[in-house]
PDB file of C-alpha atoms in Angstrom:
ATOM      1  CA  VAL G 135     -19.672  12.908  -2.695  1.00  0.00           C
ATOM      2  CA  LEU G 136     -17.765  15.174  -0.129  1.00  0.00           C
ATOM      3  CA  PRO G 137     -15.280  14.926   2.506  1.00  0.00           C
ATOM      4  CA  GLY G 138     -17.189  13.060   5.173  1.00  0.00           C
ATOM      5  CA  ASP G 139     -20.048  11.520   3.457  1.00  0.00           C
ATOM      6  CA  ASN G 140     -20.793   7.772   4.035  1.00  0.00           C
ATOM      7  CA  ILE G 141     -21.701   5.930   0.760  1.00  0.00           C
ATOM      8  CA  SER G 142     -22.653   2.287  -0.242  1.00  0.00           C
ATOM      9  CA  MET G 143     -20.832   0.571  -3.624  1.00  0.00           C
ATOM     10  CA  THR G 144     -20.472  -2.538  -5.090  1.00  0.00           C
ATOM     11  CA  VAL G 145     -17.361  -2.634  -6.913  1.00  0.00           C
ATOM     12  CA  SER G 146     -15.619  -5.229  -9.256  1.00  0.00           C
ATOM     13  CA  LEU G 147     -11.712  -6.015  -8.854  1.00  0.00           C
ATOM     14  CA  ILE G 148      -9.700  -6.585 -11.149  1.00  0.00           C
ATOM     15  CA  ALA G 149      -7.038  -9.170  -9.248  1.00  0.00           C
ATOM     16  CA  PRO G 150      -8.637 -11.408  -7.407  1.00  0.00           C
ATOM     17  CA  ILE G 151      -7.548 -10.795  -3.855  1.00  0.00           C
ATOM     18  CA  ALA G 152      -8.293 -12.682  -0.200  1.00  0.00           C
ATOM     19  CA  MET G 153     -11.210 -10.538   1.583  1.00  0.00           C
ATOM     20  CA  GLU G 154     -13.287 -11.450   4.601  1.00  0.00           C
ATOM     21  CA  GLU G 155     -15.978  -8.654   5.901  1.00  0.00           C
ATOM     22  CA  GLY G 156     -15.139  -6.507   8.333  1.00  0.00           C
ATOM     23  CA  LEU G 157     -11.885  -6.211   6.133  1.00  0.00           C
ATOM     24  CA  ARG G 158     -10.304  -2.373   5.832  1.00  0.00           C
ATOM     25  CA  PHE G 159      -9.459  -1.185   3.118  1.00  0.00           C
ATOM     26  CA  ALA G 160      -8.456   2.441   0.944  1.00  0.00           C
ATOM     27  CA  ILE G 161      -8.755   3.089  -2.294  1.00  0.00           C
ATOM     28  CA  ARG G 162      -5.517   5.057  -3.370  1.00  0.00           C
ATOM     29  CA  GLU G 163      -5.315   7.389  -6.634  1.00  0.00           C
ATOM     30  CA  GLY G 164      -1.494   8.582  -8.113  1.00  0.00           C
ATOM     31  CA  GLY G 165      -0.394   7.290  -4.240  1.00  0.00           C
ATOM     32  CA  ARG G 166      -2.955   9.401  -3.158  1.00  0.00           C
ATOM     33  CA  THR G 167      -6.078   7.681  -0.361  1.00  0.00           C
ATOM     34  CA  VAL G 168      -8.963   9.493  -2.112  1.00  0.00           C
ATOM     35  CA  GLY G 169     -11.124   7.032  -0.069  1.00  0.00           C
ATOM     36  CA  ALA G 170     -11.780   4.404   2.794  1.00  0.00           C
ATOM     37  CA  GLY G 171     -13.794   1.996   4.098  1.00  0.00           C
ATOM     38  CA  VAL G 172     -14.878  -1.583   5.694  1.00  0.00           C
ATOM     39  CA  VAL G 173     -16.095  -4.232   3.832  1.00  0.00           C
ATOM     40  CA  ALA G 174     -19.721  -4.809   4.843  1.00  0.00           C
ATOM     41  CA  LYS G 175     -20.937  -8.064   2.414  1.00  0.00           C
ATOM     42  CA  ILE G 176     -18.985 -10.405   0.341  1.00  0.00           C
ATOM     43  CA  ILE G 177     -20.694 -11.053  -2.655  1.00  0.00           C
ATOM     44  CA  LYS G 178     -19.964 -14.086  -4.785  1.00  0.00           C
TER      45      LYS G 178
END
């Protein structure tokens, strides 16, 4: 994946967290943002 690319992914969280569709999130690694997105669908 290169900067500016759009992808779809499925993730599993290691801890429960309140989420809803449309929520914006950031993926951080070592204090640095490496990705960002929007929750499109909640899978139960």
